[in-house]
Amino acid sequence: MDVLAERKARLCGVCEKTESRYTCPKCNLPYCSLVCYQHQSHMGCSEEFYRDCVMTQLQAQRSAPGGQGNTLMADMLKAELAKREEDAGLFDAGGGVDQAAMSQLEDGSEDFASDEEEEEDGPSLEERLADVDLDSAEAETILQCLTDAEKKEFESVLASPSQQAAIVTLWTPWWECEKELKLTSDSTHEGMITREKFSGLPGLSQITKVHPSDNLPCDLVNILYAYCSSLRLYNGDLNVDFLLEISSVLGENVSFTTVESGLQSAVAMSTQASASLSLEFCAVLARDVLCVVNGGKQLVMDVCAVSPPLYALVDVYNAVLAARSLSERLYRQCAKGDASRAELKGRYTRIRRLPEKIYFFLVWAKSSYNDWGMLAESAKIQSDSLAERVVETNSRLHTASLAQAQLKGAEALATQQKRAVQIEVMN
């Protein structure tokens, strides 16, 4: 190979101008930077990489004992109960079989546990779960209601990502959907911000005479990261305890002076906290934050629609408000001397003033903040920096893996040649 050909082989496979520094783990394409990695011509690999990060993290969390495994177990049981309810419709009013409905059943379908097993083992699955709230019950509580066969089936599902994917539908983030965001007019709990209440929010000068801190945009990024991570990790649900664990602004009343420090704090908390998120998943979340902040620059034409950052803050406010109401009610109902009373009081005290804090952020963002473009630029720098770290790490690991494979191949070839020589000498 001449010098020109060798130099060309080292060039980035995307821009074909700069010498490549990395190799794509999926297609082995050499590239020079994150910009080229995310280029339109290489979008298939880069988008697939982000999707894989999300699925890998979800499967890891759902398989964790006492963690998202609870969610997976609840999803399995809900699906099974729904199926049994549907199967009950196969019988007509007289108790006979509805042939038209029966013909729609797929061949080879299996129940979580057969009716014959239930009759032998005692109460049916429906009867055993009648007093269990699948959404909030601990894993141990649910497991106590299952037969040995049902527990064994659940364990097999935990070990099979393909079976998990068949049970759980992956939630699609609203910031990835090309449609205007509209708040609901229905109020599920007192004080909830609906479409009507949002339009009547006061200006910042009406709720405070103090000039807003320059740190608010940096703090907002920290909150949005926690928001996106909860929705991603809990498949569309907002877990308030998780929000407080990841966002130091909400959980510890910390304030940040730069977007970089606000985002890095949330990333550090999410990798060290009980969630133990991977760096790849954190890169996805940083990109999510960028998408939400970017939406602040958009001109909202529909009077009933809201921009993405405001929509996220309303979502957080309503979730925290509902959690505070529930915590207060549970604490009031808990009898004095009960072992859980101190824990309930602690949780209520922790989130008691959070709605007011988020309300302030919402009023400020709606009436006083206009530098969404600048905030988006800062968020993009941090998102790209984190993505660069992930891409560089994965590329380095991929290169090392290839080198190790080549070394093993060379060793195997040397061994074969040595044996061939020995055989030839013997002959």
XYZ file of C-alpha atoms in Angstrom:
427
model
C 0.000 0.000 0.000
C 1.492 3.371 -1.035
C 1.585 6.434 1.213
C -1.482 8.075 -0.372
C -3.580 4.922 -0.086
C -2.491 4.417 3.519
C -3.362 8.034 4.378
C -6.751 7.679 2.697
C -7.465 4.518 4.711
C -6.922 6.487 7.921
C -9.338 9.273 6.927
C -12.744 9.714 8.573
C -15.292 7.634 6.696
C -17.879 10.425 6.976
C -16.215 13.768 6.176
C -13.196 12.182 4.395
C -11.093 15.189 5.413
C -9.760 14.554 8.903
C -7.800 11.588 10.160
C -10.080 9.200 12.031
C -9.734 8.822 15.798
C -12.511 6.323 16.552
C -14.274 3.291 15.098
C -18.029 2.694 15.231
C -18.673 -0.441 17.342
C -21.618 -1.411 15.135
C -20.391 -0.966 11.545
C -16.611 -0.484 12.030
C -16.730 2.854 10.208
C -13.738 5.066 11.120
C -14.729 8.605 12.134
C -13.060 11.687 13.558
C -15.590 13.352 15.878
C -19.011 13.273 17.475
C -20.330 15.520 14.686
C -19.419 12.878 12.097
C -20.695 10.053 14.314
C -24.091 11.781 14.470
C -24.064 12.767 10.784
C -27.168 12.013 8.691
C -25.297 9.358 6.697
C -24.467 7.504 9.927
C -27.785 8.203 11.678
C -28.849 4.548 11.611
C -26.008 3.431 13.883
C -26.064 6.437 16.206
C -29.847 6.314 16.751
C -29.739 2.546 17.236
C -26.988 3.069 19.813
C -29.177 5.451 21.845
C -32.155 3.069 21.634
C -29.980 0.170 22.772
C -28.752 2.225 25.754
C -32.336 2.860 26.874
C -33.429 -0.768 26.462
C -30.311 -2.112 28.219
C -30.822 0.196 31.199
C -34.543 -0.589 31.444
C -33.870 -4.330 31.351
C -31.182 -3.984 34.018
C -33.472 -1.956 36.284
C -36.488 -4.194 35.767
C -34.413 -7.272 36.569
C -32.988 -5.804 39.777
C -34.395 -7.413 42.963
C -36.569 -4.925 44.825
C -36.180 -2.397 42.038
C -37.856 -2.212 38.674
C -38.393 -5.948 38.961
C -41.486 -4.955 40.942
C -42.732 -3.059 37.906
C -42.131 -5.964 35.574
C -43.893 -8.368 37.938
C -46.853 -5.996 38.204
C -46.986 -5.617 34.412
C -46.968 -9.402 33.972
C -49.775 -9.918 36.468
C -51.873 -7.071 35.032
C -51.522 -8.573 31.571
C -52.494 -12.002 32.857
C -55.554 -10.715 34.754
C -56.654 -8.729 31.694
C -56.269 -11.830 29.541
C -58.374 -13.906 31.925
C -61.044 -11.227 31.976
C -61.039 -11.251 28.186
C -61.181 -15.048 28.092
C -64.211 -14.905 30.381
C -66.020 -13.261 27.482
C -65.772 -16.529 25.559
C -68.791 -17.798 27.438
C -72.307 -16.649 26.605
C -75.009 -15.758 29.115
C -76.125 -19.382 29.344
C -72.675 -20.627 30.225
C -72.003 -22.077 26.794
C -68.958 -21.318 24.636
C -69.173 -18.330 22.292
C -67.694 -19.944 19.170
C -67.130 -16.643 17.370
C -65.047 -15.323 20.251
C -63.267 -18.648 20.726
C -62.140 -18.674 17.082
C -60.265 -15.420 17.648
C -57.919 -16.958 20.213
C -54.414 -17.680 18.991
C -53.300 -21.304 18.982
C -50.831 -22.345 21.614
C -51.577 -19.560 24.096
C -50.777 -20.395 27.698
C -52.077 -18.976 30.949
C -49.754 -17.778 33.693
C -50.997 -20.800 35.616
C -53.558 -23.250 34.294
C -57.047 -23.467 35.770
C -56.373 -27.094 36.702
C -53.334 -26.038 38.742
C -55.374 -23.350 40.493
C -58.094 -25.801 41.435
C -55.487 -28.144 42.919
C -53.431 -25.439 44.644
C -56.305 -23.446 46.112
C -57.548 -19.916 45.375
C -57.305 -18.532 41.853
C -54.790 -15.853 40.882
C -57.576 -13.257 40.888
C -58.590 -14.222 44.430
C -55.003 -14.162 45.708
C -54.381 -10.681 44.263
C -57.759 -9.203 45.185
C -56.386 -7.137 48.092
C -53.002 -6.300 46.535
C -52.257 -2.948 44.872
C -49.891 -4.045 42.107
C -48.681 -0.485 41.499
C -47.394 0.113 45.028
C -46.924 -3.308 46.649
C -43.427 -4.515 47.525
C -41.982 -7.427 45.543
C -42.077 -9.708 48.594
C -45.792 -9.027 49.097
C -46.575 -9.954 45.495
C -44.337 -13.031 45.536
C -46.169 -14.384 48.592
C -49.347 -14.458 46.499
C -47.802 -16.564 43.716
C -47.483 -20.305 43.425
C -44.073 -21.956 42.942
C -44.848 -22.424 39.236
C -45.734 -18.745 38.832
C -42.562 -17.646 40.624
C -40.508 -19.897 38.351
C -42.122 -18.386 35.257
C -41.431 -14.866 36.495
C -37.759 -15.743 37.063
C -37.512 -17.060 33.495
C -38.928 -13.775 32.175
C -36.350 -11.786 34.183
C -33.637 -13.745 32.381
C -35.136 -13.132 28.937
C -35.123 -9.558 27.501
C -37.217 -10.715 24.529
C -39.992 -11.936 26.849
C -39.828 -8.662 28.799
C -40.190 -6.674 25.574
C -43.292 -8.710 24.707
C -44.900 -7.823 28.058
C -43.878 -4.181 28.465
C -44.415 -1.550 25.789
C -41.522 0.911 25.769
C -42.776 4.415 26.510
C -42.088 7.029 23.835
C -40.886 10.384 25.276
C -43.257 13.215 24.425
C -40.318 15.444 23.442
C -39.596 13.060 20.549
C -43.113 13.430 19.141
C -43.763 16.168 16.592
C -46.949 17.607 18.005
C -47.954 20.599 20.089
C -48.206 19.964 23.814
C -51.512 20.685 25.483
C -52.395 20.521 29.144
C -55.489 18.698 30.294
C -58.612 20.470 31.509
C -59.375 17.644 33.935
C -58.175 17.952 37.518
C -57.420 14.680 39.308
C -56.498 16.355 42.599
C -56.947 19.711 44.298
C -54.539 22.458 43.257
C -53.441 20.705 40.064
C -52.415 23.077 37.252
C -54.816 22.535 34.373
C -55.037 24.324 31.033
C -57.236 27.014 32.522
C -55.041 27.576 35.590
C -51.922 27.730 33.443
C -53.323 30.516 31.298
C -54.096 32.470 34.485
C -50.648 32.156 36.068
C -49.448 35.477 37.516
C -46.356 37.352 36.430
C -43.173 36.994 38.466
C -43.502 40.527 39.863
C -46.862 39.536 41.333
C -45.410 36.803 43.552
C -42.053 38.342 44.489
C -40.332 41.708 44.559
C -36.872 40.109 44.574
C -34.908 39.995 41.312
C -34.635 36.348 40.136
C -31.267 34.687 40.619
C -28.985 34.239 37.609
C -28.642 30.608 38.723
C -32.232 29.671 37.828
C -31.464 28.458 34.266
C -28.657 26.254 35.623
C -30.955 24.883 38.326
C -33.666 24.255 35.732
C -31.320 22.013 33.722
C -30.659 20.003 36.884
C -34.414 19.551 37.455
C -35.096 18.628 33.816
C -32.408 15.938 33.884
C -34.051 14.327 36.917
C -37.449 14.655 35.224
C -36.319 12.977 31.998
C -34.481 10.219 33.859
C -37.552 9.344 35.936
C -39.797 9.161 32.879
C -37.262 7.061 30.972
C -36.455 4.736 33.859
C -40.036 4.258 35.058
C -41.381 3.950 31.507
C -43.460 7.117 31.488
C -44.134 7.496 35.234
C -42.832 10.280 37.463
C -41.347 8.916 40.682
C -41.079 11.847 43.109
C -38.617 10.092 45.446
C -36.362 9.436 42.469
C -36.647 13.093 41.395
C -35.400 14.207 44.806
C -32.594 11.675 44.717
C -31.226 12.860 41.355
C -31.921 16.611 41.511
C -29.948 18.362 44.246
C -31.981 21.501 43.509
C -35.149 19.728 44.631
C -33.752 17.243 47.123
C -31.105 19.301 48.899
C -31.970 22.917 48.040
C -28.650 23.349 46.198
C -28.166 26.040 43.541
C -25.702 25.923 40.626
C -23.803 28.771 39.008
C -23.248 27.097 35.611
C -25.170 24.773 33.336
C -22.151 22.472 33.389
C -22.209 22.075 37.183
C -26.003 21.616 37.234
C -25.904 18.844 34.648
C -22.758 17.181 36.000
C -24.276 17.027 39.484
C -27.372 15.248 38.172
C -25.228 12.824 36.138
C -23.078 12.083 39.186
C -26.134 11.493 41.369
C -27.711 9.179 38.813
C -24.576 7.050 38.467
C -23.974 6.864 42.235
C -27.558 6.674 43.500
C -29.712 3.596 43.869
C -30.462 3.776 40.144
C -26.790 3.193 39.192
C -27.385 4.420 35.639
C -24.769 3.687 33.006
C -22.784 6.508 31.404
C -24.401 5.626 28.054
C -27.855 6.083 29.540
C -26.789 9.396 31.092
C -25.757 10.578 27.623
C -29.254 9.778 26.380
C -30.728 11.781 29.248
C -28.472 14.771 28.533
C -29.714 14.701 24.957
C -33.292 14.548 26.279
C -32.677 17.686 28.346
C -31.348 19.430 25.247
C -34.514 18.476 23.326
C -36.748 19.890 26.070
C -34.753 23.121 26.449
C -34.591 23.552 22.677
C -38.378 23.552 22.686
C -38.296 26.792 24.663
C -37.191 28.601 21.486
C -40.246 27.460 19.533
C -43.086 29.862 18.862
C -46.280 28.338 20.258
C -49.121 29.211 17.907
C -52.042 27.426 19.593
C -53.356 29.339 22.612
C -54.051 25.997 24.309
C -50.506 24.695 23.750
C -47.401 25.149 25.928
C -43.677 25.000 25.216
C -41.750 21.834 26.248
C -39.893 23.348 29.264
C -43.146 24.703 30.717
C -44.957 21.429 30.018
C -42.224 19.571 31.946
C -42.447 21.955 34.912
C -46.239 21.609 35.048
C -45.796 17.827 34.988
C -43.323 17.982 37.884
C -45.534 20.368 39.864
C -48.628 18.182 39.535
C -46.712 15.017 40.451
C -45.120 16.599 43.533
C -48.443 18.104 44.606
C -50.132 14.698 44.398
C -47.249 13.061 46.305
C -47.459 15.670 49.057
C -51.206 15.172 49.405
C -50.784 11.396 49.616
C -47.923 11.634 52.117
C -49.916 13.961 54.356
C -52.985 11.727 54.244
C -50.987 8.581 55.055
C -49.233 10.353 57.913
C -52.516 11.639 59.390
C -54.049 8.167 59.162
C -51.070 6.442 60.757
C -51.655 5.706 64.431
C -49.296 7.082 67.053
C -46.692 4.525 67.976
C -46.814 2.893 64.533
C -43.303 2.016 63.307
C -43.886 3.649 59.930
C -45.166 6.968 61.349
C -41.688 8.557 61.640
C -40.825 7.565 58.068
C -44.098 8.980 56.728
C -43.554 12.227 58.617
C -40.025 12.499 57.240
C -41.207 12.034 53.670
C -44.000 14.579 54.091
C -41.626 17.108 55.639
C -39.175 16.615 52.772
C -41.674 17.400 50.021
C -43.992 19.774 51.906
C -42.607 22.985 50.353
C -41.597 21.551 46.971
C -44.781 22.539 45.071
C -44.204 26.201 45.940
C -40.607 25.985 44.730
C -41.565 24.415 41.412
C -44.417 26.907 41.046
C -41.845 29.720 41.318
C -39.731 28.107 38.555
C -42.849 27.793 36.400
C -43.930 31.428 36.824
C -40.371 32.613 36.210
C -39.960 30.484 33.061
C -43.352 31.504 31.689
C -43.256 35.234 32.317
C -39.646 36.336 32.701
C -37.159 34.038 30.965
C -36.393 34.601 27.276
C -32.853 33.273 26.798
C -33.846 29.746 25.762
C -31.486 29.858 22.799
C -28.481 30.611 25.007
C -29.515 27.937 27.508
C -29.906 25.434 24.664
C -26.379 26.218 23.421
C -24.952 25.592 26.890
C -26.952 22.377 27.245
C -25.740 21.202 23.827
C -22.101 21.741 24.789
C -22.577 19.562 27.873
C -24.624 16.954 26.016
C -22.004 16.689 23.264
C -19.206 16.474 25.825
C -20.894 13.562 27.585
C -21.702 11.843 24.292
C -18.067 12.301 23.204
C -16.905 10.547 26.361
C -19.254 7.640 25.722
C -18.332 7.320 22.039
C -14.615 7.518 22.799
C -14.892 4.917 25.563
C -16.921 2.513 23.427
C -14.629 2.984 20.449
C -11.569 2.317 22.616
C -13.174 -0.827 24.039
C -14.161 -1.935 20.537
C -10.626 -1.390 19.236
C -9.189 -3.309 22.195
C -11.664 -6.126 21.564
C -10.661 -6.315 17.893
C -6.963 -6.300 18.815
C -7.561 -9.101 21.318
C -9.458 -11.101 18.700
C -6.652 -10.593 16.174
C -4.089 -11.663 18.766
C -6.047 -14.810 19.541
C -6.374 -15.491 15.816
C -2.642 -15.055 15.327
C -1.913 -17.351 18.272
C -4.300 -19.979 16.901
C -2.675 -19.740 13.459
C 0.816 -20.063 14.983
C -0.322 -23.134 16.922
C -1.722 -24.731 13.742
C 1.475 -24.015 11.837
C 3.554 -25.472 14.676
C 1.462 -28.632 14.680
C 1.744 -28.881 10.904
C 5.546 -28.696 11.161
C 5.597 -31.324 13.904
C 3.440 -33.664 11.808
C 5.676 -33.111 8.768
C 8.796 -33.885 10.822
C 7.206 -37.040 12.213
C 6.326 -38.204 8.715
